[in-house]
Every structure is written in structure tokens, then in C-alpha cells.
Coordinates of C-alpha atoms in Angstrom, one line a residue:
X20 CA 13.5 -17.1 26.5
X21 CA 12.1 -15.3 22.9
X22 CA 13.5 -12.5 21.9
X23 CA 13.0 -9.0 20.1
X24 CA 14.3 -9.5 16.4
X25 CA 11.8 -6.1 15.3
X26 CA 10.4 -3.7 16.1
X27 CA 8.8 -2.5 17.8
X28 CA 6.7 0.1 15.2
X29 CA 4.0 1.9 16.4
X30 CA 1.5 1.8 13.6
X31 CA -1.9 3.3 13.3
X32 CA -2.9 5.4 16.2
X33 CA -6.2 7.3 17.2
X34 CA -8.0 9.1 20.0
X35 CA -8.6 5.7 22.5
X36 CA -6.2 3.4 20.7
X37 CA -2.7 2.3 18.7
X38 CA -1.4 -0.6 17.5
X39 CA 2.5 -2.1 17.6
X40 CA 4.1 -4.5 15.6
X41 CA 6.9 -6.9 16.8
X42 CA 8.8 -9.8 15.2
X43 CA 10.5 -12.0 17.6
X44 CA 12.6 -15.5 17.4
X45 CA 9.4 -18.0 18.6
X46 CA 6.4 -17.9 19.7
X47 CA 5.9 -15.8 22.8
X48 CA 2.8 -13.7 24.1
X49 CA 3.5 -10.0 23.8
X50 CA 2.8 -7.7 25.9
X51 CA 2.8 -3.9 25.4
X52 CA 0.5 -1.3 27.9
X53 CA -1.5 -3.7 29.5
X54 CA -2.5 -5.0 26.2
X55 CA -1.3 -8.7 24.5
X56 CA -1.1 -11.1 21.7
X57 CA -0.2 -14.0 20.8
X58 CA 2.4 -14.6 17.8
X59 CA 1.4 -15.8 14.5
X60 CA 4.0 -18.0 12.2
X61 CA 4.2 -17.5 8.6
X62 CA 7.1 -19.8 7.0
X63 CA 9.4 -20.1 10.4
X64 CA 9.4 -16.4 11.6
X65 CA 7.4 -14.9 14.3
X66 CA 5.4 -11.8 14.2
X67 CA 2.2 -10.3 16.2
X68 CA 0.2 -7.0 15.7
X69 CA -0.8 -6.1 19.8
X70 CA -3.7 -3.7 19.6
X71 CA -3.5 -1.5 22.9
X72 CA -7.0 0.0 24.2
X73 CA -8.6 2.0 26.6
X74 CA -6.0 4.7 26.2
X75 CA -6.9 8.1 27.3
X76 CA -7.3 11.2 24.5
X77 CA -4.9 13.4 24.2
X78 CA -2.3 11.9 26.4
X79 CA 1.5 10.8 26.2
X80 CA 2.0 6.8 27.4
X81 CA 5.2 5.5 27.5
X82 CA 5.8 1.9 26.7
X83 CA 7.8 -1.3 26.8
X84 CA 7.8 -4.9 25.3
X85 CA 7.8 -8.1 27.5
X86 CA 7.9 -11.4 25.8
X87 CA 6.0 -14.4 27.7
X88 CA 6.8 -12.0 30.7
X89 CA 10.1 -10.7 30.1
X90 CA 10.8 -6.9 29.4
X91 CA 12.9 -6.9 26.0
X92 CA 12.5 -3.3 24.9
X93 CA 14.1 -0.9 25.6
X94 CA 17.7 -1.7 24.9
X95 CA 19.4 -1.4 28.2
X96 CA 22.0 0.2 26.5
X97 CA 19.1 2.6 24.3
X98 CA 20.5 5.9 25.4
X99 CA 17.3 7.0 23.6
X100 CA 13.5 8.9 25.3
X101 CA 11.2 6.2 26.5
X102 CA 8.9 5.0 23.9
X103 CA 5.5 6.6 23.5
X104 CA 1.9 6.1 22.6
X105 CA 0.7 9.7 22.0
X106 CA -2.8 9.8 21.2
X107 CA -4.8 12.2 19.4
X108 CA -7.4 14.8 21.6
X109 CA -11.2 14.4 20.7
X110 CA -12.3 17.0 18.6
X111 CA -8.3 16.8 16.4
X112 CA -5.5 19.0 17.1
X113 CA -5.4 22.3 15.5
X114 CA -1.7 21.4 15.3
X115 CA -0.5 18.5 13.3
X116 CA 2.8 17.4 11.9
X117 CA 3.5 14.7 9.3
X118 CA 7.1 13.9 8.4
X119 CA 7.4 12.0 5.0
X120 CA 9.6 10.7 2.2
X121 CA 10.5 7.9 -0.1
X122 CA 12.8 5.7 -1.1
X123 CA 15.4 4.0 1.8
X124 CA 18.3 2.0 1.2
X125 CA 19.6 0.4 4.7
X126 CA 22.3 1.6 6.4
X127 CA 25.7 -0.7 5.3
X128 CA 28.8 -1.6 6.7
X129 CA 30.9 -1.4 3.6
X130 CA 32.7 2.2 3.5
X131 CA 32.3 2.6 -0.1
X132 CA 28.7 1.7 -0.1
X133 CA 27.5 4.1 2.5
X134 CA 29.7 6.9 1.3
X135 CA 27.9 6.1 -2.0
X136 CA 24.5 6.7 -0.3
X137 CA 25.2 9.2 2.1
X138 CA 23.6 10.1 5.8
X139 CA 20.3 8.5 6.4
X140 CA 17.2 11.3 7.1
X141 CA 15.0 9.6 9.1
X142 CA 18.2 8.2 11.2
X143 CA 19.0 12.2 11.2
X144 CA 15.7 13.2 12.2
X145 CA 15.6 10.9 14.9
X146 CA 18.5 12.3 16.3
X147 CA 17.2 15.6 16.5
X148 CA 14.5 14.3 18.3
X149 CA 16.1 13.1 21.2
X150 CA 16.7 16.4 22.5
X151 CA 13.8 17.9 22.0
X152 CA 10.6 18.6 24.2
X153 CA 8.2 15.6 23.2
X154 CA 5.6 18.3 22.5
X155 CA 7.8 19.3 18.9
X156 CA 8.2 15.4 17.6
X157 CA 5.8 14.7 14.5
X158 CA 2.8 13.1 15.0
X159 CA 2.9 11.0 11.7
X160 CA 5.6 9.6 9.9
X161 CA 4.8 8.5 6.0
X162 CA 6.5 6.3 4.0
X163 CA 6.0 6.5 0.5
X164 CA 7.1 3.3 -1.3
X165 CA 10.8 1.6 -1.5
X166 CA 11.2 0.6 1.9
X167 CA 13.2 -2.5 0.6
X168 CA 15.5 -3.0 -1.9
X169 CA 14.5 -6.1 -4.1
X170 CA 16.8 -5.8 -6.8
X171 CA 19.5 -3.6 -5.4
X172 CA 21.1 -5.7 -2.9
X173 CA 24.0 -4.2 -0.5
X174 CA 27.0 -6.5 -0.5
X175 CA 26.3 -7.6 3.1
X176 CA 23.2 -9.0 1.4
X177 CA 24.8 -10.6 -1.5
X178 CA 27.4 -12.7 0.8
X179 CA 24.2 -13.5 3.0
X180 CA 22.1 -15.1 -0.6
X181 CA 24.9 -16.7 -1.5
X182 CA 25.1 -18.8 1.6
X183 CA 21.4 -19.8 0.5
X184 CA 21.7 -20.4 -3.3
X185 CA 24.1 -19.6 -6.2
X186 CA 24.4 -16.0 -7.3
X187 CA 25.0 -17.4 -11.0
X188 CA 21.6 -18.6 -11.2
X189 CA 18.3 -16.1 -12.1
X190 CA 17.8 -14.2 -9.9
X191 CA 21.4 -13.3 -8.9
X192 CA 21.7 -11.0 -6.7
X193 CA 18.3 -9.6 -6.6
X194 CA 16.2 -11.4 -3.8
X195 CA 14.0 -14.5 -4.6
X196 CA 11.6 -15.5 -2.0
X197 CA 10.0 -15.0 1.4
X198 CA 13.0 -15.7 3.3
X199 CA 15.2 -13.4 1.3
X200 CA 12.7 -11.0 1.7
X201 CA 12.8 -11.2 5.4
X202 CA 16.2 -10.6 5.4
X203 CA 15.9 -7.0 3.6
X204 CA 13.2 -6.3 6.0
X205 CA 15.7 -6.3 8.9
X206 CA 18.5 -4.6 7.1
X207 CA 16.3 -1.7 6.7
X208 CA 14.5 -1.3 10.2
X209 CA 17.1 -2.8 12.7
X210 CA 19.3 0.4 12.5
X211 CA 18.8 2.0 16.1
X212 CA 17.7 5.3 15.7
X213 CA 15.8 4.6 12.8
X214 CA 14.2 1.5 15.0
X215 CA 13.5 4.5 18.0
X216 CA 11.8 7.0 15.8
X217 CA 9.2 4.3 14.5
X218 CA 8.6 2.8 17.7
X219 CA 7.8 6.0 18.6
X220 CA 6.0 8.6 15.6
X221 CA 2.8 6.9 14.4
X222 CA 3.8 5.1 10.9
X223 CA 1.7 4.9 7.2
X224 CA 3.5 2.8 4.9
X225 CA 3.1 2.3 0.9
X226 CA 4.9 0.3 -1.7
X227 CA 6.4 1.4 -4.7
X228 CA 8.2 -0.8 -7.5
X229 CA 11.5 -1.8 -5.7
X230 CA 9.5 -2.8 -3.0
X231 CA 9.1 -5.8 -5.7
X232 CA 11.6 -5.4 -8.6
X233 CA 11.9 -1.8 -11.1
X234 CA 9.6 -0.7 -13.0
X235 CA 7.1 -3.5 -11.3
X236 CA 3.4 -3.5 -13.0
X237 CA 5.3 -0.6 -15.7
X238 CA 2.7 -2.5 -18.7
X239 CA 1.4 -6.3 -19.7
X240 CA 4.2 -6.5 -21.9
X241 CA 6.6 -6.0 -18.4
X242 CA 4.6 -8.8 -16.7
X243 CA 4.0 -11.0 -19.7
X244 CA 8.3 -10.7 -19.8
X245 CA 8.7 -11.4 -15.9
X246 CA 6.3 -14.0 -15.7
X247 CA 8.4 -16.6 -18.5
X248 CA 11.2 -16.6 -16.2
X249 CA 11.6 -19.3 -13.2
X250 CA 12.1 -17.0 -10.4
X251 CA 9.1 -14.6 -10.7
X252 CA 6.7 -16.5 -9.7
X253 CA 7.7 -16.8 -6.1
X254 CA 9.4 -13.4 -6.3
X255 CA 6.0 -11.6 -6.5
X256 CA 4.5 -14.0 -4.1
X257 CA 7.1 -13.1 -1.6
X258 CA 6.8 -9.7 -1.3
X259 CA 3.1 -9.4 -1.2
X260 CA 3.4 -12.1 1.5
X261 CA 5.9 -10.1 3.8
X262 CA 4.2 -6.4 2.5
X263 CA 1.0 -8.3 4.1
X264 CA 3.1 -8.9 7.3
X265 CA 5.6 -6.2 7.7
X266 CA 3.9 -3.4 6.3
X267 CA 0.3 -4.1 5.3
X268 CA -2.0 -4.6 8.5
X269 CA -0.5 -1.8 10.3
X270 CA -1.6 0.6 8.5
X271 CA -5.2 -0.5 9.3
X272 CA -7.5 0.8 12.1
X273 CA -8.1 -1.9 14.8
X274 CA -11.8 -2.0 13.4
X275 CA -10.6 -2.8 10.1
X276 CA -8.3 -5.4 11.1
X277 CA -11.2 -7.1 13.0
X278 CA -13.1 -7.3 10.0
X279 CA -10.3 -8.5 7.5
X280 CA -10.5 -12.0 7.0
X281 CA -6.8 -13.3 5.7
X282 CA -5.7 -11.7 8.9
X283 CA -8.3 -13.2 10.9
X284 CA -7.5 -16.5 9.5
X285 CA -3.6 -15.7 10.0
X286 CA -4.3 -15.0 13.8
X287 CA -6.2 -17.9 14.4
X288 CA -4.0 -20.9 12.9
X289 CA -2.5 -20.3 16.3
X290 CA 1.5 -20.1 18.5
X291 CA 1.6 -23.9 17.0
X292 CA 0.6 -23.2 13.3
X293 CA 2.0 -21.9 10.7
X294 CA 0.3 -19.6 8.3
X295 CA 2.6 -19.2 5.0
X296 CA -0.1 -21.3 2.8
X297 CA -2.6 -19.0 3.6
X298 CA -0.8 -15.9 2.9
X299 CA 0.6 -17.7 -0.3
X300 CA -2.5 -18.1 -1.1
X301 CA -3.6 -14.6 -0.8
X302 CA -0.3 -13.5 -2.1
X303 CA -1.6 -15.1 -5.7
X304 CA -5.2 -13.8 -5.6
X305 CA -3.5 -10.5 -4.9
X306 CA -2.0 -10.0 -7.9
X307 CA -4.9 -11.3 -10.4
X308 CA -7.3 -9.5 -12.6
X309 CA -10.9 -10.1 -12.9
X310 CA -13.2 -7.8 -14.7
X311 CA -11.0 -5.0 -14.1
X312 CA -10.7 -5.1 -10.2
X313 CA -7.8 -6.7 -8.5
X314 CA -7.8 -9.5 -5.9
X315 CA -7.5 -7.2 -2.9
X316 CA -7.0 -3.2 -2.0
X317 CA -4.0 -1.9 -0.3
X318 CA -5.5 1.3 -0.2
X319 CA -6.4 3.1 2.7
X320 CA -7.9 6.0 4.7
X321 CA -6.7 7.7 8.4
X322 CA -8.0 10.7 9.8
X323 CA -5.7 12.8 12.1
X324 CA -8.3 15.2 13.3
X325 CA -9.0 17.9 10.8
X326 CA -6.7 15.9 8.7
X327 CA -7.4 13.1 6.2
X328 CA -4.7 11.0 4.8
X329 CA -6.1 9.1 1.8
X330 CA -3.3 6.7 0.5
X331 CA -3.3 5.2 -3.2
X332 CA -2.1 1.8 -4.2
X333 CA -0.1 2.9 -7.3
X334 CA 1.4 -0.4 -8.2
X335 CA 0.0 -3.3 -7.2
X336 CA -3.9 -2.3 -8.4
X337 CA -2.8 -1.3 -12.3
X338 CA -4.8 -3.0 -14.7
X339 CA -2.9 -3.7 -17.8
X340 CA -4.9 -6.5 -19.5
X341 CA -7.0 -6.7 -22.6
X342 CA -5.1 -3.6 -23.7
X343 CA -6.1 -1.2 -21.0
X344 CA -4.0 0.9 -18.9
X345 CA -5.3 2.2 -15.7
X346 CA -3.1 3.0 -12.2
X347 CA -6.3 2.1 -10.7
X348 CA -9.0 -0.3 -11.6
X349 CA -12.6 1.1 -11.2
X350 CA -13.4 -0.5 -8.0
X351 CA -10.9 0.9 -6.0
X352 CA -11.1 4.3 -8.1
X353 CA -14.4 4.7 -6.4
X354 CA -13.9 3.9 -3.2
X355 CA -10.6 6.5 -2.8
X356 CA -13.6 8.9 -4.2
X357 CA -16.1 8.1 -1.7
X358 CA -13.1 8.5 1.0
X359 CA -12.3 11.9 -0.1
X360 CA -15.7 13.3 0.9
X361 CA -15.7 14.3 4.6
X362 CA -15.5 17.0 7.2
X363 CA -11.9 18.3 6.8
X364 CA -9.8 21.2 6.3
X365 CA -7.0 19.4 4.7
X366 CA -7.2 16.4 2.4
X367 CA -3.4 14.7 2.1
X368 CA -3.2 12.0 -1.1
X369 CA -0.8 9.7 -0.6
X370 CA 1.1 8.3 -3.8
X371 CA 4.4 6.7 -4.2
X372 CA 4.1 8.5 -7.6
X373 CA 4.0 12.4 -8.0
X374 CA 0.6 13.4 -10.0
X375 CA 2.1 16.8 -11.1
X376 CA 5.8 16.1 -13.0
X377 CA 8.1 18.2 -14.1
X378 CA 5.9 19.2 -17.7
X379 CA 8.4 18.2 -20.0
X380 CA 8.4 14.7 -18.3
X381 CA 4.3 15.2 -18.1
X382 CA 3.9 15.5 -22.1
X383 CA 6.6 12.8 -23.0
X384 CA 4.7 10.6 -20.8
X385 CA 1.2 10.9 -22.8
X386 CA 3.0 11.0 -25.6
X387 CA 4.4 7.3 -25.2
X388 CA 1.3 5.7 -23.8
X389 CA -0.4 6.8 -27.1
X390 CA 2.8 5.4 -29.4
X391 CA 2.5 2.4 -27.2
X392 CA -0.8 1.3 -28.5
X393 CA 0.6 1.3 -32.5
X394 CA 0.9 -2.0 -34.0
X395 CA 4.1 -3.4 -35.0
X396 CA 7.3 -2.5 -34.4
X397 CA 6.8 1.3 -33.5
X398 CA 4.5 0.0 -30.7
X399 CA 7.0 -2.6 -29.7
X400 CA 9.7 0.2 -29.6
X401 CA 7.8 2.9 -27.5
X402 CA 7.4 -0.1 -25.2
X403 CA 10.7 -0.7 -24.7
X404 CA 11.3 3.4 -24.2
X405 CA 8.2 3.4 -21.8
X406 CA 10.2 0.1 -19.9
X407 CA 13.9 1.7 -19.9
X408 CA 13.3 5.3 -19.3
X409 CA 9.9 4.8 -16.5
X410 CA 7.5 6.6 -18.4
X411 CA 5.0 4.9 -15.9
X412 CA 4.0 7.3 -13.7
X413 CA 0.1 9.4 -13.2
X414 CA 0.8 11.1 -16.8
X415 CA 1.5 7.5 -18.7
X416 CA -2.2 6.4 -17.3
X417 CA -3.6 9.2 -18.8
X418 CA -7.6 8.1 -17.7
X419 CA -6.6 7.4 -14.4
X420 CA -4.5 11.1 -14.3
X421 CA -8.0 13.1 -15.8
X422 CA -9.8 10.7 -13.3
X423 CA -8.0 12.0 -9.9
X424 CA -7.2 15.8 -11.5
X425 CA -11.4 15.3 -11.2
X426 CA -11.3 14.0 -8.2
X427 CA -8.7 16.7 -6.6
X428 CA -10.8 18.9 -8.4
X429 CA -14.1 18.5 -7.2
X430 CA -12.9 18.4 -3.3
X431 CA -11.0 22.1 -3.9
X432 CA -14.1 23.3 -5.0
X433 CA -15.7 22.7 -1.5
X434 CA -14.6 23.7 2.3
X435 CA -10.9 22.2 2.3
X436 CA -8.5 24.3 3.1
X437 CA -6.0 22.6 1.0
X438 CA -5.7 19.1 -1.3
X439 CA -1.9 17.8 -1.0
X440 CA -0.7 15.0 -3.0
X441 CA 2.2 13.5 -1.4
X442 CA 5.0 11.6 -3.3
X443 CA 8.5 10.1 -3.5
X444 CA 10.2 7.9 -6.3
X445 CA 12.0 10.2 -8.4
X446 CA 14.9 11.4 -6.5
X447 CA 14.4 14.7 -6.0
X448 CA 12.2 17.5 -4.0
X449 CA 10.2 20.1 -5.0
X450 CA 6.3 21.4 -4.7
X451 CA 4.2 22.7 -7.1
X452 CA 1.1 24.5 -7.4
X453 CA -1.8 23.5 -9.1
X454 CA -4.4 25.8 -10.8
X455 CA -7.4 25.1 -12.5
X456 CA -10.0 26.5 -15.4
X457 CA -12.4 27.2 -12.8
X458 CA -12.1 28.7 -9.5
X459 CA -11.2 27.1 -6.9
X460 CA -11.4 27.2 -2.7
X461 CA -8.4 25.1 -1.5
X462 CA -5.0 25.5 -2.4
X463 CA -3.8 22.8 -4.5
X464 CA -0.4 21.1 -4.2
X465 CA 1.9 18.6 -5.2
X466 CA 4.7 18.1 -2.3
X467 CA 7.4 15.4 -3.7
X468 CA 10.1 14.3 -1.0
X469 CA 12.9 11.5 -3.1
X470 CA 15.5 9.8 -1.4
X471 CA 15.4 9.7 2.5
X472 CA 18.5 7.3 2.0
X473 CA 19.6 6.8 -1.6
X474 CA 22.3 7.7 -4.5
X475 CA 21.2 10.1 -6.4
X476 CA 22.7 10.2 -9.7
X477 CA 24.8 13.4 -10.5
X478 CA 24.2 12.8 -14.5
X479 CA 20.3 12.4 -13.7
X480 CA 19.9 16.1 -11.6
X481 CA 20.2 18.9 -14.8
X482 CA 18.2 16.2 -16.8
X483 CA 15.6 17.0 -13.8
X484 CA 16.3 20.7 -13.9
X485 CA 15.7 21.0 -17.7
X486 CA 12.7 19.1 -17.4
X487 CA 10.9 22.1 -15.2
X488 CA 12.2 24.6 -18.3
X489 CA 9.0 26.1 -19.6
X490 CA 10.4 26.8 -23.1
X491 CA 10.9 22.9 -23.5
X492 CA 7.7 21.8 -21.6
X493 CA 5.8 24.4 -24.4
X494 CA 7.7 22.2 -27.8
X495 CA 6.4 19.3 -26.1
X496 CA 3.0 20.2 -25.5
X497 CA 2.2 21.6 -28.6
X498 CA 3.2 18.0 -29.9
X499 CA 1.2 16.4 -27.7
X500 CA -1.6 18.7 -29.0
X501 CA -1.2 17.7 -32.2
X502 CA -2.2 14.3 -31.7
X503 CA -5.9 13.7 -32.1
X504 CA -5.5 11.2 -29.1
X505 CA -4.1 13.2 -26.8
X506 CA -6.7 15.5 -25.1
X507 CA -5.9 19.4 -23.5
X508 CA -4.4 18.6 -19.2
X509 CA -7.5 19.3 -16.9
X510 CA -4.7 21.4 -14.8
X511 CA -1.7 23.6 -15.2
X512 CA 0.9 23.9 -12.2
X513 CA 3.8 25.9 -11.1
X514 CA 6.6 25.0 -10.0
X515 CA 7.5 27.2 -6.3
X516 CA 10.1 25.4 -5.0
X517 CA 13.2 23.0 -6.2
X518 CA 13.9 21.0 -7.7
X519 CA 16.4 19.8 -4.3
X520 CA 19.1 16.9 -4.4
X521 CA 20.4 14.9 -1.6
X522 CA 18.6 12.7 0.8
X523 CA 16.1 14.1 2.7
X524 CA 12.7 14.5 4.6
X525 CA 9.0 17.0 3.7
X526 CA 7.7 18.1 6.8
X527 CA 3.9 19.3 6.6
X528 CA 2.9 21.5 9.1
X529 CA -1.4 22.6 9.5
X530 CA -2.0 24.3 12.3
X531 CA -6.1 24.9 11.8
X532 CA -6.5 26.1 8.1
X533 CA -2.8 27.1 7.5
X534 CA -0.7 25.0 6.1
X535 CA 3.3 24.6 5.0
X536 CA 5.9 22.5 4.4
X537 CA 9.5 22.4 5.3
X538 CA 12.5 20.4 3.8
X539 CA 15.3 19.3 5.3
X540 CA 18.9 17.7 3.9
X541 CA 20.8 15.0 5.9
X542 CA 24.4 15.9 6.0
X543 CA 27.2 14.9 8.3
X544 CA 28.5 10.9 9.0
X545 CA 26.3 7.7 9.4
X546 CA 27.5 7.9 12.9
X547 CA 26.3 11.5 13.2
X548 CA 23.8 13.2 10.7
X549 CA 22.4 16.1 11.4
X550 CA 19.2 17.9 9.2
X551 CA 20.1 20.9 7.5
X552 CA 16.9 23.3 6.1
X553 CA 16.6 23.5 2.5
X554 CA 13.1 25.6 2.1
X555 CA 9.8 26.6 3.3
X556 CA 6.9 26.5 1.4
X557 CA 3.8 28.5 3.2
X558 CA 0.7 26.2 1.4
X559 CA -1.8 28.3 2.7
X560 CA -2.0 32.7 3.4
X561 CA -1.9 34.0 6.2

């Protein structure tokens, strides 16, 4: 008889329709709300994407998971609310909530490496939510990038590669392949209440550079570097592969999966085939440059009623050939501005990077990706600063930066209530508020939630807090200014709130035009965290 080996996540979700993924041990027909699919095979492992119909508006469905018949979900032992599908009501909810955050290490059972990391958020938040009213749990759950640990294995990981190949050989104990991919895949989403809360609260995913290896896509010179090694090759290929697989098509509506045609091809090599040469395939097309486009977009759009989330690829679409530098080549730079326009009250950005830095951090940023461009060695030096200290974020693509200030720009000017750029990576909280030359009608923010589960490093948090200090941010620009080649920022901000240590989790909060968001710490033991408040930030008046 198959069995459950993941999952199940409950991925996008609308008015009439959701979809849930599962990975089980062979092939098997899945079955979930009267709706089924057949597994697909990439390399040995079993996965299927069940897209579940004809579901009323507005309405609370609970769920299970048979396999060729058999109910394997829930646990019998689950102590843990029934599964839902909750769907949205026509016309959107004039209440909305979005939980979101970055950057997850999986739980571990070695005592020094958890008390290193600390109490998991989500595995916190999911607690609480077991004894509330179904009515208060969120109705979106986003993960902004570094949901797997590529090149920071836990021990338990370690022992598990070494069984496979020999830790004294590149890569060592980063992870090499497909396989060793899967196997951080399951480390990170098999924990129980963690495994509850997204088979339960809709979930967005993005990657960010652990996702594939630090500082992944940071310049040329970074992937000119990677790719003279052995091991990159099928490193890169691997985790686009299981990105596509584990995180990749669930993000998509059920209409744009139809149309996509690697997963159309994946589906239909059968329960008898196996798809990995098709994926590997698409794995290496993915990450090529042609004319400035990439070979596919991970990008995409969902609309939760007067809500639009409008997620950017920040790593894997940079183009960093022929000398240029952009976080996002033109093609998909114009379809994330054709997907801003619409009839909403609050426009949510998505980025695994933060737009709006701490200003000192901002201007050092531009600064390097100018001294970058220098021949010789003083080129070859701010290279290796831009590589060691991650001057790669929106600030170090200074085109693409003026690009989506224009972008965010042009939508406050219109109806939206508010524009929010959501972001993780840098391992601490805080908002900021964005103002502009020009008047504007939304309120601008940027809302930055880093770890949910993750070490942050006590020498790196006054670095953090003396990078918000205007007196410094003020040196710094006025060098920047001095540079002929470094034009005036398009937008000031302000910081209101942080900057916040510890792991944690944003929660945004609209209920018709208003908006906030809260922030929450994760204290207590692995066995029982709790969610302390840290701040609210009101977004909107009133």
C-alpha cells in the first residue's frame, strides 16, 4: 500500500477552487475532496498536484488524503483541527490576513543545533492556531525565499550525505544533486505542526539564494567562479528541478498550470514514466540568458479579493552578462508592470529582497556596483567586497531599483489604498515608510520579516542598528552624490518600526482600505513555542 511521505500543502486557492500537493513512496492515485490525480515520477520519487473543483464560495471544507483508496491523512495520532479548504467569497473579503516571513532552517535533533537556532515561528504559530476559532486563522501564508538550506547542512544531514558520497570531496557538506535536494525538502516540511499549518493556510512560496548556494546569481564574476568547479553544474540543475516540483507549480492558478507546458509534459509521461530528463532539461534552459530574458519566469500574480499579491523572482531572473546588471531582465520587468495595474485597494510585492534598506546599507550598495565596473584591480576588489559582504540586494541593481521605485510609484499615485513590499533575507524586522517628490494617494511601505527559524548573529545586530543611524546614512550619501555615476534616490523612507531580532513572523491585516501589520517573536522550547508580540504598525489612518 503507498504511503504519505509529504504533504499535504494546500497551495493556491480561490473562490470555486484549491490545489494540494502530496509526495508519496510509489505511484498511487490521490484522492482529496472528491477530486484526483495520478502521480508523476521525476528521478525515483513520487509527487502529484490534485486540483479540487466545484467548491462552493465562501465556505470551510475539511479534507483528507486517500492513496489508491486508502485514507493516509490525518495522522491518527494528529491531535491537530481537521484540515481545511477555505475558499474565498465572490466579491473578496473585506477582511484578509497574510502571515509571512523568510528564511527556515528545519527543526534538528542535535541539542546544540536547535538551541543555536531557537523555537521555530511558523511551528509557534501553528500552535496557536489550534485553539482558536477557525474564523481568526490567516488566510495566506508567504514564504519569502530560504526554505532549504543548500549549503548549511544540519548534522543529521551531514551523516545522511556521507552515506551517499564522501564529505572530503567538493561539495562537502553542502548538498550536490536532486536527491540530496529531496532530502532537505523533507527535513524542512515533515515537522508536524509545521506540516498542519500548510496543509491548512493557503501557501505562496519564493526562492532566495540558499534556496541554491549564498550569494547565488550575486554578479558574472560569482557564476563565471561556480561554474569552473565539478559540482555546480548539477547543483543548480537540482534545485531548479525540485523548486519546479516542490515549490514552483503550486503557486500557480489551476488555469495556469493547464496552460504550462513542462508541467503538462511532466503529467503526461505517466504512473510508469519517469520525468527527471524533462525537468533536467528545463532545469538548464532555466538558467540561460538570451538577449536579456531568461529561459523561464518564476514570477507570479494572485488576487485575494481586494488584495493583489504580485511576487518577484529576485534571483534566478538577474541578468549579469555582457556587463549588465539587472535583478530583472526586461521581459519579466514588464510583465510584473502590466500585473500591477488592476482594481484593488492594496497592492502586496513580494520580494525575497527588501527594496528599502537600512540607508547606510542603501548608499554603500550603489556605491559598489559603480566601483565594480573599474577596470583592473580596483574593479576586481569591489568584486570581491560586493561577494563577501552581499552588497546584492534592490540598491546594488541600481536600474532595476529606479525601475520598480517607478513602478511603486506610479500605482500610489492612483486608487490603492496602500503599495507593500514584502521581504525577508536579512535577519531582522522592521517597516519603513516610503515618501516621494510628488504627492502621493497610497501609503507606501516596506514590511521586512527575517528569520522565522534561524541564528541570528549577535555581532551582526548593532551593525544593523547603526546602519538605520541618519547621521551616518547622510556621510554616505553625500559620497554617493559626489560621483557623477550615481544619480539622486527617486524615494526617501522612514524607518517606524525596528529594527527586531529573534525569529519571527509579519502579520498583515486589511480589513477594506485599512491596513496594519503585527510582529510576533517565537520564544519558549521546540517542544512548546509560543508567539510573543513585538509591535504594531497601523499602515493605513483611521
Amino acid at each position: 500500500m503507498p504511503d504519505l511521505l509529504l504533504g499535504p500543502l494546500l497551495r493556491h486557492v480561490d473562490t470555486g477552487s484549491a490545489t494540494v500537493w502530496v509526495e508519496t513512496d510509489a505511484p498511487c492515485t490521490v484522492e482529496i475532496a472528491g477530486a484526483s490525480a495520478h502521480t508523476f515520477t521525476v528521478a525515483g520519487h513520487h509527487y502529484a498536484l490534485v486540483v479540487v473543483t466545484g467548491l462552493e464560495s465562501g465556505t470551510s471544507t475539511p479534507y483528507e488524503v486517500e492513496l489508491d483508496g486508502e485514507r493516509v491523512w490525518p495522522p491518527a495520532d494528529s491531535g491537530m483541527p481537521p484540515s481545511r479548504i477555505r475558499t474565498f467569497p465572490d466579491g473578496g473579503d473585506p477582511a484578509f490576513l497574510m502571515v509571512f516571513g523568510s528564511c527556515r532552517m528545519p527543526d534538528t535533533d542535535d541539542p546544540a543545533e536547535q538551541r543555536r537556532i531557537g523555537p521555530d515561528a511558523l511551528a509557534a504559530y501553528a500552535q496557536r492556531m489550534r485553539e482558536q476559532d477557525e474564523r481568526d486563522w490567516p488566510d495566506s501564508l508567504m514564504l519569502l525565499g530560504d526554505q532549504v538550506y543548500a549549503d548549511e547542512t544540519t548534522k543529521a544531514t551531514r551523516e545522511w550525505i556521507s552515506r551517499r558520497r564522501s564529505l572530503d570531496e567538493p561539495p562537502g557538506i553542502e548538498v550536490a544533486d536532486f536527491e540530496e535536494y529531496t532530502r532537505l525538502y523533507h527535513e524542512s516540511w515533515a515537522s508536524p505542526l509545521v506540516r498542519w499549518l500548510m496543509s491548512t493556510v493557503p501557501t505562496s512560496m519564493i526562492f532566495d539564494d540558499h534556496d541554491v548556494r549564498d550569494d547565488w546569481n550575486t554578479s558574472q564574476s560569482w557564476r563565471d567562479e561556480k561554474q569552473q568547479t565539478t559540482w555546480w553544474h548539477d547543483r543548480e540543475r537540482g534545485a531548479l528541478a525540485t523548486y519546479w516540483i516542490y515549490q514552483h507549480i503550486g503557486n500557480l492558478a489551476p488555469d495556469d498550470l493547464e496552460a504550462d507546458e513542462i508541467y503538462a509534459k511532466v503529467v503526461a509521461t505517466g504512473r510508469d514514466g519517469d520525468a527527471v530528463d524533462i525537468l533536467r532539461d528545463f532545469a538548464d534552459r532555466a538558467r540561460q540568458e538570451v538577449n536579456g530574458r531568461k529561459g523561464t519566469r518564476w514570477s507570479y500574480r494572485r488576487d485575494f479579493g481586494n488584495v493583489r499579491l504580485l511576487v518577484i523572482d529576485t534571483r534566478s531572473g538577474r541578468i549579469l552578462d555582457r556587463g549588465a546588471r539587472s535583478m530583472v531582465g526586461d521581459g519579466e520587468f514588464e510583465w510584473i508592470e502590466h500585473h500591477a495595474d488592476g482594481n484593488y485597494d492594496h497592492l502586496l510585492i513580494g520580494s525575497s529582497l527588501p527594496w528599502l534598506m537600512p540607508h547606510a546599507i542603501n548608499h554603500i550598495q550603489s556605491m559598489n556596483e559603480v566601483a565594480c565596473r573599474r577596470p583592473g584591480w580596483r574593479g576586481r576588489l569591489a568584486e570581491r567586497l560586493r561577494q563577501t559582504a552581499d552588497l546584492e540586494h534592490w540598491p546594488s541593481f541600481r536600474a532595476s531599483y529606479d525601475r520598480l521605485t517607478r513602478l511603486i510609484l506610479r500605482i500610489a499615485k492612483g486608487d490603492a489604498a496602500t503599495v507593500c513590499v514584502l521581504s525577508g533575507d536579512v535577519h531582522h524586522v522592521y517597516a519603513a515608510r516610503a515618501s516621494f517628490p510628488e504627492p502621493v494617494q497610497a501609503a507606501v511601505y516596506q514590511l521586512t520579516c527575517s528569520p522565522v527559524h534561524n541564528e541570528v548573529d549577535r555581532l551582526m545586530r548593532p551593525l544593523f542598528v547603526m546602519a538605520w543611524w541618519r547621521p551616518l546614512a547622510a556621510v554616505l550619501g553625500r559620497m554617493a552624490l559626489r560621483r557623477k555615476d550615481i544619480n539622486p534616490l527617486p524615494v526617501e523612507w522612514t524607518k517606524v518600526s525596528g529594527p527586531y531580532f529573534g525569529n519571527a513572523v509579519a502579520t498583515l491585516r486589511t480589513s477594506g482600505r485599512r491596513a496594519e501589520m503585527v510582529v510576533e517573536r517565537a520564544e519558549g522550547s521546540r517542544e512548546a513555542p509560543r508567539l510573543v508580540p513585538l509591535t504594531t504598525v497601523p499602515l493605513t489612518e483611521g
